Amino acid sequence: MALIELVDISKSFDGELVLDEFNLKIKENEFITLLGPSGCGKTTTLRILGGFETPDTGKVLFQGEDITNLAPNKRPLNTVFQKYALFPHMNIAENIAFGLKISGKSKEYINDKIKYALKLVNLSGFEKRSVDSLSGGQQQRIAIARAIVNEPRVLLLDEPLGALDLKLRQEMQYELIRLKNELGITFLYVTHDQEEALTMSDKVVVMNQGYIQQMGTPEEIYNEPENAFVADFIGDSNIIDGVMLEDRVVKICGSVFPCIDEGFGRNKPVDVVIRPEDIIIGKPGQGIMDGVVTSNVFIGVHYEMCIEAGGFEWLAQNTTSYPVGTRVSIGVTPENIQIMHKPQSEDEEAISLDD
Amino acid sequence: MTKTSMNSNLKRLFSGPFLAFILCGTLVPLGVIAFYGFTDRSGAFTIENIMAIATRNHAQALGLSLGLALISTVICLLLAFPLGLILKDSKLGKKGFMVFVFILPMWMNFLLRTMAWQVLLERNGIINIVLKSLGLPLLDIINTPAAVVLGMVYDYLPFMVLPIYNALIKIDKNLIEAAYDLGADKLLVLRKVLIPLSVPGIVSGITMVFVPSLTTFAISTMLGGGKVNLIGNIIEQEFTVGSNWNLGAGLSIVMMVFIIISMALIEKFDREGEASMI
Ligand SMILES: Nc1ncnc2c1ncn2[C@@H]1O[C@H](COP(=O)(O)OP(=O)(O)OP(=O)(O)O)[C@@H](O)[C@H]1O
Ligand SMILES: [Mg+2]
């Protein structure tokens, strides 16, 4: 049974629909990430779970029990707020101790926990510091510490690493995962950083405009995006109009590419996704189509190039640099071509490509 | 001339009238009061006017003033904080309107408002007429300290409500939610978040009620009917009826010292209160 379940949740603000029949199941000990562009309803979802917002329709279940109308302080979960929300009139130790004191823990236990939590977020010795005196990133880490010391069944984290630099963020990602495994807390994590979502989660939920676009393991989301929005949002990709000529043959930009997808029918228009790192660059005539390099930027480890071929600007990444103006060929191995149905209705189109 | 030096010159120019105002409106009168307070009628130095507070009459009046001011401040605080909370949470779209209603009396002359209470509370006043017609026991508080406290509370309550309300609405909503999230119930949120974070508003509210309550003579004259003698009344009489400016000034200085001491105490108490509350 799912630990937490959102059933048909709809929520609108001032007549504007933010969540539309939203369904989500979270299993015990799972690390689920909500990923989506700004304003797609991630924070609203967390607020409904935390009890700070009542859904217009639908239910929130905890171990099968309806908690939709349960007060926030009665819910077995804690939140790391997007805006930190540290108490400015308390020092760091008092902030972290807040929840522990309420649950009536002993002084020694609380002191140990404060020490442990501060060490965990790399801020040992900060007990007596005031909130004002901390940088944004430090405050964010204290907010994490304040939530985890309570060892809730579920931890809701709203972009908890957003204010940190890359190195610290990677460190904290690692620490959070370790923590989750150590304490057995279920994590519902919100981010708009796709890399973070892919590295940390057991399951990624890609959202846009209040709808779930795709739900799956990071590999599934990355390798088999279900629609153009997901493909576009997760990593860079070439999204091209194509025609499925028959099983395992797709025509893109006038050239015929072998692929591995079946069951689309004959002469069916489809969306084709090809990741830039999957494009094989070769000498003219060696690939499937020929083209010219139109731009070339070094982005660390590899070069990112645009190749004009068949009337389309292909984005390609390669460790070898091909200067602008070079004539090259491009090719793709069949299993790296991802075929997707075109959106059926206008409605669906709005969801998927509006961004 | 660089831009910054021009700016600072400009600032100096504009601050001129302000400085002149402080000088003429505050420092000079203070100097004059100090002069009168420390001299006798012939102009010779004396501390008799200051020591005059020790006489029975004066000490009693000061004691009563402090007592009534304290009581009315506490009542105002007990009324204003819940009121501030209600105003803050009122979901009425016209929040501003609610506040406006509570602040409205502040814009009426306070002598008029006090006089209204005189009419209401009189032995044959409106309240008693109503009570009589209902067959209820009559209210007999006019010309007692209770009537004076009532007048003080009525007159100065808005000065307590406004700063507390302002402090309360400035509290980040996220902090309240965070407290709930960490398991606090309503009472704990009040004690650990709302009250500590509205301390600046509470302090200025207390100041704005306590000081005028301590120094008033109009309210005690109108609602005390000459039977409730506050230090303000005594000073006023020295300046008018008794025309002993030296004694009046001397007592004023003593009162000022008391105000300063009480403010320091409030400030200290609040800081400690804040610390212990956490
Ligand atoms: N209390 C509210 N009143 C009115 N509109 C709201 C309210 N809360 C959220 N919204 C609207 O709901 C939409 C979703 O907001 P939400 O905060 O859930 O987005 P988000 O996915 O968390 O975005 P971000 O990544 O920027 O934090 C936005 O358009 C926002 O303006
Ligand atoms: Mg958000």
XYZ file of C-alpha atoms and ligand atoms in Angstrom:
665
model
C 0.000 0.000 0.000
C 1.147 3.474 -0.716
C 2.323 5.480 2.279
C 0.889 8.683 0.904
C -1.618 9.067 -1.845
C -3.006 12.095 -3.605
C -6.333 11.223 -5.198
C -7.882 13.390 -7.912
C -6.617 16.606 -6.373
C -7.761 19.789 -8.082
C -6.907 23.242 -6.883
C -7.435 26.629 -8.392
C -6.488 30.117 -7.241
C -8.668 33.015 -8.289
C -10.323 30.884 -10.942
C -7.013 29.740 -12.367
C -6.568 25.985 -12.325
C -3.210 25.113 -10.783
C -3.664 21.376 -10.226
C -6.046 19.361 -12.358
C -7.102 15.903 -11.155
C -3.664 15.252 -9.809
C -2.892 11.677 -8.735
C 0.275 10.528 -7.036
C 1.265 7.512 -4.949
C 4.312 7.560 -2.747
C 5.649 4.319 -1.365
C 7.411 3.944 1.949
C 11.092 4.847 1.692
C 10.809 6.161 -1.821
C 12.625 9.233 -3.077
C 10.191 10.969 -5.396
C 10.975 14.201 -7.177
C 8.508 16.637 -8.635
C 10.204 18.275 -11.577
C 8.755 21.042 -13.675
C 9.056 24.634 -14.787
C 8.370 27.560 -12.478
C 4.708 27.991 -11.640
C 3.631 24.478 -12.622
C 2.184 23.731 -9.187
C 5.019 21.966 -7.361
C 4.871 24.082 -4.225
C 1.088 23.916 -4.263
C 1.272 20.108 -4.280
C 3.587 20.147 -1.262
C 1.394 22.653 0.551
C -1.625 20.426 0.098
C 0.377 17.516 1.504
C 1.620 19.638 4.396
C -1.905 20.783 5.188
C -1.416 24.461 4.406
C -3.761 24.422 1.470
C -7.064 22.605 1.147
C -7.721 21.067 -2.256
C -10.944 22.084 -4.021
C -11.641 18.447 -4.762
C -9.839 15.199 -4.062
C -8.307 13.505 -1.061
C -4.975 13.142 0.672
C -4.463 9.689 2.125
C -1.832 8.661 4.646
C -1.614 4.873 4.961
C -5.070 4.742 3.484
C -6.485 7.175 6.034
C -8.039 10.408 4.823
C -6.008 13.332 6.194
C -7.274 16.000 3.807
C -8.622 18.091 6.657
C -6.069 17.234 9.319
C -4.247 20.244 10.792
C -0.598 20.657 9.697
C 0.763 20.160 13.225
C -0.951 16.762 13.442
C 0.581 15.379 10.244
C 3.504 12.972 10.457
C 5.557 14.970 8.024
C 7.897 17.940 8.025
C 8.650 20.501 5.368
C 11.791 22.251 4.246
C 10.287 25.473 2.958
C 11.330 27.062 -0.300
C 11.854 30.341 1.553
C 13.681 28.699 4.527
C 11.299 30.257 7.098
C 13.813 30.219 9.949
C 12.671 31.968 13.135
C 14.571 35.267 13.211
C 14.179 35.724 16.974
C 15.875 32.445 17.799
C 19.453 31.402 17.312
C 20.396 28.422 15.185
C 20.289 25.883 18.008
C 16.859 27.111 19.125
C 15.583 26.900 15.565
C 16.698 23.301 15.242
C 15.354 22.435 18.696
C 11.895 23.884 17.999
C 10.171 20.689 16.906
C 12.072 18.490 19.368
C 11.039 20.632 22.331
C 7.418 20.437 21.273
C 7.558 16.668 21.141
C 9.003 16.745 24.666
C 12.458 15.307 24.082
C 15.044 15.461 26.855
C 17.691 18.170 26.964
C 20.547 15.743 26.289
C 18.727 14.218 23.355
C 18.052 17.656 21.887
C 21.645 18.780 22.326
C 22.958 15.638 20.698
C 20.551 16.037 17.813
C 21.548 19.670 17.253
C 25.208 18.702 17.122
C 24.506 15.803 14.802
C 22.323 17.849 12.459
C 24.775 20.736 12.265
C 27.590 18.337 11.461
C 25.457 16.775 8.790
C 24.838 20.075 7.024
C 28.459 21.100 7.455
C 27.783 23.926 9.892
C 29.244 22.608 13.134
C 29.701 25.279 15.768
C 26.911 27.484 14.465
C 24.650 26.860 17.485
C 24.795 30.377 18.894
C 24.736 32.265 15.596
C 21.761 34.418 14.697
C 19.720 33.699 11.593
C 20.535 37.129 10.113
C 24.240 36.437 10.236
C 23.949 33.425 7.913
C 24.232 33.441 4.136
C 21.306 32.225 2.037
C 22.919 28.844 1.468
C 23.681 28.416 5.163
C 20.113 29.305 6.079
C 18.879 26.747 3.610
C 21.001 24.073 5.233
C 19.723 25.021 8.690
C 16.185 24.671 7.348
C 17.060 21.115 6.291
C 18.591 20.411 9.692
C 15.540 21.776 11.497
C 13.241 19.445 9.572
C 15.253 16.218 9.684
C 15.978 16.189 13.423
C 12.296 15.412 13.946
C 12.687 12.205 11.932
C 9.287 12.520 10.263
C 7.796 9.654 8.283
C 7.806 11.849 5.206
C 9.996 14.830 4.468
C 8.767 17.398 1.971
C 11.597 19.412 0.462
C 10.838 22.436 -1.666
C 13.930 23.210 -3.727
C 16.081 22.773 -0.627
C 19.378 23.212 -2.445
C 18.414 26.078 -4.709
C 20.673 28.645 -3.061
C 23.817 26.545 -2.990
C 26.757 26.597 -5.373
C 27.379 23.571 -7.565
C 29.985 21.882 -5.380
C 28.059 22.313 -2.144
C 24.885 21.264 -3.882
C 26.457 18.013 -5.017
C 27.775 17.410 -1.517
C 24.368 18.051 -0.005
C 22.659 15.841 -2.578
C 24.911 13.043 -1.477
C 24.294 13.790 2.202
C 20.524 13.877 1.724
C 20.501 10.510 0.011
C 22.698 9.036 2.734
C 20.405 10.522 5.343
C 17.333 9.152 3.692
C 18.790 5.664 3.657
C 20.058 5.960 7.207
C 16.846 7.235 8.767
C 14.387 5.498 6.493
C 12.505 8.711 5.754
C 10.375 8.946 2.635
C 11.338 11.973 0.556
C 9.152 14.089 -1.655
C 11.508 16.473 -3.303
C 10.794 19.466 -5.493
C 13.222 20.938 -7.945
C 13.326 22.529 -11.345
C 16.860 21.331 -11.864
C 16.566 18.264 -14.070
C 20.074 17.078 -13.332
C 19.344 17.085 -9.613
C 16.105 15.210 -10.201
C 17.814 12.554 -12.301
C 20.743 11.969 -9.933
C 18.826 11.789 -6.665
C 15.458 10.195 -7.263
C 14.017 6.732 -7.347
C 11.134 8.148 -9.301
C 10.736 11.411 -11.176
C 7.389 13.092 -11.770
C 7.584 15.591 -14.597
C 4.883 18.235 -14.225
C 3.650 21.036 -16.412
C 0.719 23.339 -15.806
C -0.779 21.162 -13.115
C -0.639 17.935 -15.113
C 1.706 15.028 -14.721
C 3.503 14.682 -18.040
C 5.425 11.563 -17.209
C 6.282 9.513 -14.176
C 9.104 7.002 -14.072
C 12.644 6.142 -13.087
C 15.305 8.674 -14.078
C 16.444 6.318 -16.867
C 12.946 6.022 -18.283
C 12.408 9.759 -18.167
C 15.698 10.482 -19.859
C 15.813 7.697 -22.403
C 12.163 7.297 -23.233
C 10.424 10.644 -22.913
C 6.738 10.140 -23.567
C 6.140 13.482 -25.191
C 7.923 16.459 -26.620
C 7.567 18.496 -23.401
C 9.423 15.913 -21.342
C 12.058 15.465 -24.013
C 12.548 19.189 -24.211
C 12.569 19.748 -20.466
C 14.936 16.891 -19.619
C 18.300 17.704 -21.067
C 18.998 19.144 -24.486
C 17.511 17.331 -27.382
C 16.604 17.540 -31.028
C 12.850 17.302 -31.380
C 11.993 16.848 -35.051
C 8.852 16.229 -37.063
C 9.075 12.841 -38.726
C 6.956 10.324 -40.566
C 6.865 6.688 -39.526
C 7.007 4.986 -42.934
C 6.563 1.511 -41.524
C 7.737 -0.452 -38.477
C 11.370 0.368 -37.704
C 11.726 2.991 -40.459
C 11.292 6.706 -39.912
C 11.738 9.541 -42.375
C 13.261 12.711 -40.961
C 14.169 15.812 -42.996
C 13.881 13.868 -46.220
C 16.219 11.074 -45.157
C 15.315 7.588 -44.029
C 16.586 6.454 -40.614
C 16.366 2.912 -39.303
C 14.944 2.762 -35.776
C 13.600 0.145 -33.362
C 10.064 1.395 -32.723
C 7.076 -0.547 -33.945
C 3.337 -0.307 -33.972
C 2.868 3.275 -35.113
C 1.243 2.244 -38.407
C 2.200 3.337 -41.909
C 2.987 6.931 -42.946
C 2.116 8.224 -39.522
C 3.402 11.716 -38.499
C 5.392 11.451 -35.263
C 7.710 13.473 -33.047
C 11.279 12.224 -33.046
C 13.722 12.875 -30.220
C 17.443 12.488 -30.633
C 19.844 13.457 -27.830
C 22.779 15.636 -28.966
C 25.340 13.190 -27.566
C 23.817 10.419 -29.700
C 24.549 12.120 -33.004
C 27.511 10.513 -34.714
C 29.585 12.969 -36.727
C 31.633 11.603 -39.620
C 33.211 12.448 -42.971
C 30.784 13.561 -45.716
C 28.983 10.593 -47.227
C 29.710 8.266 -44.304
C 26.506 8.930 -42.352
C 22.850 9.172 -43.199
C 22.824 12.792 -44.274
C 25.419 15.483 -44.970
C 25.547 18.970 -43.526
C 27.684 21.932 -42.482
C 28.828 22.927 -38.982
C 27.330 26.364 -38.240
C 28.463 26.920 -34.663
C 30.832 25.377 -32.179
C 31.130 26.060 -28.460
C 33.322 24.303 -25.928
C 31.143 23.463 -22.899
C 33.594 21.472 -20.830
C 34.471 17.838 -21.645
C 32.885 18.158 -25.075
C 32.029 20.570 -27.851
C 28.486 21.568 -28.622
C 27.907 22.094 -32.313
C 25.044 23.051 -34.547
C 24.945 21.207 -37.828
C 22.718 22.389 -40.656
C 21.446 19.340 -42.522
C 18.256 18.637 -44.433
C 16.786 22.002 -43.445
C 17.153 21.368 -39.707
C 19.659 22.706 -37.161
C 20.895 19.612 -35.387
C 22.348 20.023 -31.926
C 25.289 17.667 -31.515
C 27.853 17.024 -28.821
C 31.202 15.439 -29.430
C 34.614 15.278 -27.806
C 36.179 16.005 -31.184
C 35.850 19.550 -32.440
C 34.704 20.232 -35.997
C 35.359 23.906 -36.886
C 32.552 26.053 -38.226
C 32.144 25.560 -41.990
C 33.345 21.959 -42.002
C 31.294 19.617 -44.171
C 30.322 16.576 -42.146
C 27.884 13.715 -42.172
C 25.543 12.811 -39.333
C 24.129 9.493 -38.287
C 22.311 7.918 -35.376
C 22.237 4.307 -34.244
C 18.679 2.943 -34.404
C 18.240 2.427 -30.631
C 19.038 6.104 -29.949
C 16.073 7.317 -31.936
C 13.055 7.911 -29.714
C 9.696 8.020 -31.508
C 6.678 9.669 -29.864
C 3.043 10.014 -30.853
C 2.040 13.503 -31.911
C -0.336 15.098 -29.418
C -3.864 14.043 -30.397
C -6.008 16.956 -29.289
C -5.290 20.649 -29.139
C -5.643 20.373 -25.391
C -2.820 17.931 -25.154
C -0.724 20.116 -27.382
C -1.265 23.026 -25.049
C 0.013 20.977 -22.166
C 3.028 19.735 -23.937
C 4.541 22.544 -25.911
C 3.237 25.716 -24.373
C 6.376 26.432 -22.463
C 31.605 69.532 -6.946
C 31.076 65.797 -6.848
C 27.632 64.372 -6.651
C 27.996 62.957 -3.151
C 29.294 66.173 -1.615
C 26.452 68.036 -3.270
C 24.090 65.501 -1.800
C 25.439 65.905 1.692
C 25.324 69.683 1.385
C 21.751 69.427 0.244
C 20.973 67.176 3.164
C 22.504 69.650 5.582
C 20.453 72.412 4.047
C 17.216 70.514 4.445
C 18.027 69.343 7.952
C 18.483 72.992 9.004
C 14.826 73.778 9.739
C 14.492 70.461 11.491
C 17.416 71.199 13.783
C 16.019 74.666 14.459
C 12.692 73.068 15.328
C 14.273 70.631 17.760
C 16.196 73.490 19.329
C 13.207 75.825 19.739
C 10.540 73.211 20.330
C 12.318 70.786 22.618
C 15.649 71.875 24.010
C 14.751 75.465 24.853
C 11.539 74.579 26.720
C 13.388 71.820 28.557
C 16.006 74.355 29.570
C 13.345 76.764 30.768
C 11.631 74.049 32.798
C 14.930 73.016 34.321
C 15.627 76.654 35.185
C 12.280 77.142 36.914
C 12.447 73.764 38.584
C 15.791 74.438 40.219
C 15.141 78.047 41.338
C 12.782 79.748 43.767
C 10.669 82.861 43.125
C 13.661 85.131 43.663
C 15.715 83.169 41.131
C 18.077 81.568 43.648
C 19.101 77.911 43.204
C 17.120 75.414 45.237
C 16.122 71.751 45.142
C 13.022 72.354 47.194
C 10.719 72.126 44.175
C 12.101 68.710 43.404
C 11.956 67.505 46.964
C 8.345 68.712 47.139
C 7.353 65.397 45.617
C 7.987 63.859 49.010
C 5.078 65.729 50.584
C 2.157 63.481 51.272
C -0.211 65.041 48.744
C 2.234 64.940 45.906
C 3.556 61.484 46.616
C 0.010 60.146 46.797
C -0.906 61.779 43.502
C 2.187 60.365 41.823
C 1.485 56.919 43.250
C -2.113 57.023 42.050
C -1.003 58.248 38.598
C 1.499 55.435 38.258
C -1.076 52.914 39.436
C -3.863 54.029 37.122
C -1.503 54.404 34.158
C -0.233 50.882 34.774
C -3.742 49.456 35.034
C -4.978 51.183 31.890
C -1.854 50.133 29.976
C -2.349 46.508 30.972
C -6.036 46.631 30.036
C -5.199 48.226 26.685
C -2.590 45.553 26.017
C -4.989 42.744 26.923
C -7.605 44.198 24.606
C -5.322 45.242 21.769
C -3.395 42.023 21.209
C -6.407 39.798 20.538
C -7.900 42.627 18.528
C -4.725 42.842 16.452
C -4.861 39.090 15.858
C -8.486 39.287 14.790
C -7.778 42.184 12.444
C -4.778 40.370 10.981
C -6.712 37.180 10.296
C -9.983 38.798 9.283
C -10.792 37.350 5.910
C -13.057 40.272 5.142
C -11.799 41.524 1.835
C -11.773 44.995 3.330
C -9.123 44.458 5.961
C -8.155 48.083 5.661
C -11.716 49.065 6.435
C -11.787 47.085 9.690
C -8.623 48.760 10.850
C -10.044 52.100 9.813
C -13.099 51.526 11.997
C -10.896 50.867 15.013
C -8.674 53.825 14.363
C -11.492 56.225 13.556
C -12.037 57.487 17.143
C -8.400 58.555 17.176
C -9.245 61.284 14.709
C -11.819 62.873 16.980
C -10.731 65.356 19.563
C -10.029 63.352 22.668
C -11.559 65.987 24.960
C -14.825 65.495 23.118
C -14.574 61.753 23.471
C -13.890 62.073 27.194
C -16.776 64.464 27.599
C -19.003 61.929 25.888
C -18.125 59.431 28.608
C -18.964 62.060 31.208
C -22.437 62.313 29.753
C -22.773 58.558 29.496
C -21.581 57.792 33.021
C -23.300 60.581 34.977
C -25.565 59.613 37.818
C -28.486 60.606 35.623
C -26.600 59.848 32.442
C -27.602 57.741 29.505
C -26.240 54.448 30.816
C -28.090 54.766 34.080
C -31.307 55.795 32.337
C -31.105 52.639 30.265
C -30.228 50.496 33.291
C -33.072 51.990 35.284
C -35.606 51.349 32.561
C -34.430 47.728 32.483
C -34.767 47.518 36.237
C -31.056 46.774 36.703
C -28.825 48.181 39.470
C -27.360 51.560 38.633
C -23.751 52.103 37.693
C -21.985 54.459 40.044
C -18.471 54.917 38.819
C -18.358 58.542 37.738
C -15.819 60.515 39.799
C -13.968 57.344 40.798
C -10.583 56.020 39.649
C -12.491 53.348 37.702
C -14.084 56.014 35.513
C -10.670 57.574 34.943
C -9.192 54.235 33.916
C -12.123 53.684 31.584
C -11.499 57.068 29.990
C -7.791 56.341 29.599
C -8.453 52.942 28.028
C -11.033 54.357 25.676
C -8.892 57.297 24.640
C -5.605 55.508 24.229
C -6.605 52.035 23.017
C -6.095 52.882 19.320
C -2.498 53.850 20.119
C -1.968 50.320 21.374
C -3.878 48.582 18.589
C -2.134 50.280 15.705
C 1.517 49.424 16.458
C 0.603 45.876 17.513
C -1.458 45.328 14.374
C 1.377 46.702 12.274
C 3.877 44.388 13.906
C 1.574 41.393 13.501
C 0.880 41.852 9.808
C 4.594 42.164 9.115
C 5.281 38.684 10.463
C 6.188 36.372 7.586
C 3.354 33.906 6.973
C 5.950 31.230 6.286
C 7.183 31.431 9.878
C 3.741 30.675 11.235
C 3.397 27.768 8.830
C 6.850 26.509 9.759
C 5.863 26.497 13.425
C 2.712 24.504 12.676
C 4.740 22.203 10.471
C 7.080 21.464 13.362
C 4.138 20.434 15.499
C 3.188 23.619 17.342
C -0.464 24.141 18.203
C -2.193 27.526 18.110
C -1.136 28.469 21.635
C 2.510 27.635 20.973
C 2.484 29.571 17.725
C 1.152 32.518 19.705
C 3.710 32.177 22.476
C 6.767 31.311 20.425
C 6.224 33.166 17.191
C 3.503 35.808 17.237
C 4.192 37.439 20.612
C 8.002 37.489 20.434
C 7.933 38.858 16.901
C 5.483 41.630 17.786
C 7.523 42.859 20.757
C 8.578 46.074 18.983
C 4.896 46.889 18.408
C 4.015 45.996 21.979
C 6.785 48.229 23.333
C 5.749 51.220 21.302
C 2.093 50.572 22.175
C 2.907 50.488 25.866
C 4.893 53.695 25.553
C 2.111 55.413 23.678
C -0.494 54.467 26.277
C 1.520 54.630 29.476
C 3.069 58.065 29.028
C -0.103 60.023 28.251
C -1.987 58.078 30.950
C 0.659 59.015 33.491
C 0.611 62.683 32.599
C -3.051 63.299 31.836
C -5.033 65.837 33.776
C -7.957 66.305 31.401
C -9.370 62.790 31.793
C -9.083 62.858 35.574
C -10.669 66.310 35.694
C -13.633 65.336 33.554
C -14.274 61.812 34.787
C -12.810 62.175 38.270
C -14.782 65.286 39.154
C -11.970 66.722 41.299
C -11.939 63.628 43.485
C -9.232 61.797 41.600
C -6.127 63.887 41.915
C -3.354 62.778 39.592
C 0.113 64.258 39.438
C -0.937 65.904 36.168
C -3.728 67.738 37.973
C -1.375 69.004 40.653
C 1.158 70.299 38.162
C -1.594 71.921 36.131
C -2.936 73.637 39.240
C 0.491 74.947 40.200
C 0.810 76.547 36.782
C -2.735 77.970 36.698
C -4.533 78.390 40.021
C -1.507 78.429 42.302
C 0.659 80.262 39.778
C 3.717 78.701 41.339
C 5.659 77.930 38.169
C 8.728 76.879 40.096
C 6.908 74.116 41.946
C 5.048 73.065 38.781
C 8.324 72.818 36.860
C 10.007 70.940 39.714
C 7.238 68.339 39.814
C 7.302 68.063 36.014
C 10.973 67.202 36.168
C 10.271 64.495 38.733
C 7.540 63.083 36.490
C 9.868 63.106 33.504
C 12.398 61.128 35.494
C 9.688 58.614 36.358
C 8.727 58.297 32.709
C 12.320 57.703 31.709
C 12.716 55.087 34.435
C 9.529 53.289 33.417
C 10.514 53.281 29.758
C 13.878 51.814 30.648
C 12.128 49.167 32.734
C 9.701 48.296 29.916
C 12.527 48.003 27.471
C 14.520 45.780 29.819
C 11.513 43.687 30.758
C 10.653 43.122 27.121
C 14.113 42.064 26.186
C 14.227 39.601 29.051
C 10.685 38.500 28.317
C 11.643 37.780 24.750
C 14.663 35.791 25.831
C 12.786 33.726 28.400
C 9.891 33.040 26.106
C 12.083 31.118 23.686
N -1.975 31.644 -2.599
C -2.039 31.791 -3.937
N -2.888 32.682 -4.493
C -2.960 32.828 -5.832
N -2.226 32.142 -6.716
C -1.342 31.236 -6.233
C -1.198 31.018 -4.821
N -0.268 30.065 -4.633
C 0.158 29.708 -5.871
N -0.481 30.407 -6.830
C -0.299 30.256 -8.285
O -0.298 28.884 -8.586
C 0.652 28.574 -9.584
C 1.553 27.465 -9.089
O 2.324 27.957 -8.032
P 3.413 27.074 -7.295
O 3.954 27.908 -6.183
O 2.827 25.774 -6.927
O 4.512 26.892 -8.421
P 5.904 26.113 -8.370
O 5.792 24.964 -9.294
O 6.281 25.815 -6.976
O 6.908 27.178 -9.009
P 8.421 27.572 -8.598
O 9.312 26.578 -9.226
O 8.586 28.923 -9.199
O 8.488 27.603 -7.110
C 1.359 29.870 -9.913
O 0.811 30.387 -11.087
C 1.040 30.767 -8.740
O 0.970 32.107 -9.162
Mg 7.696 26.601 -5.675
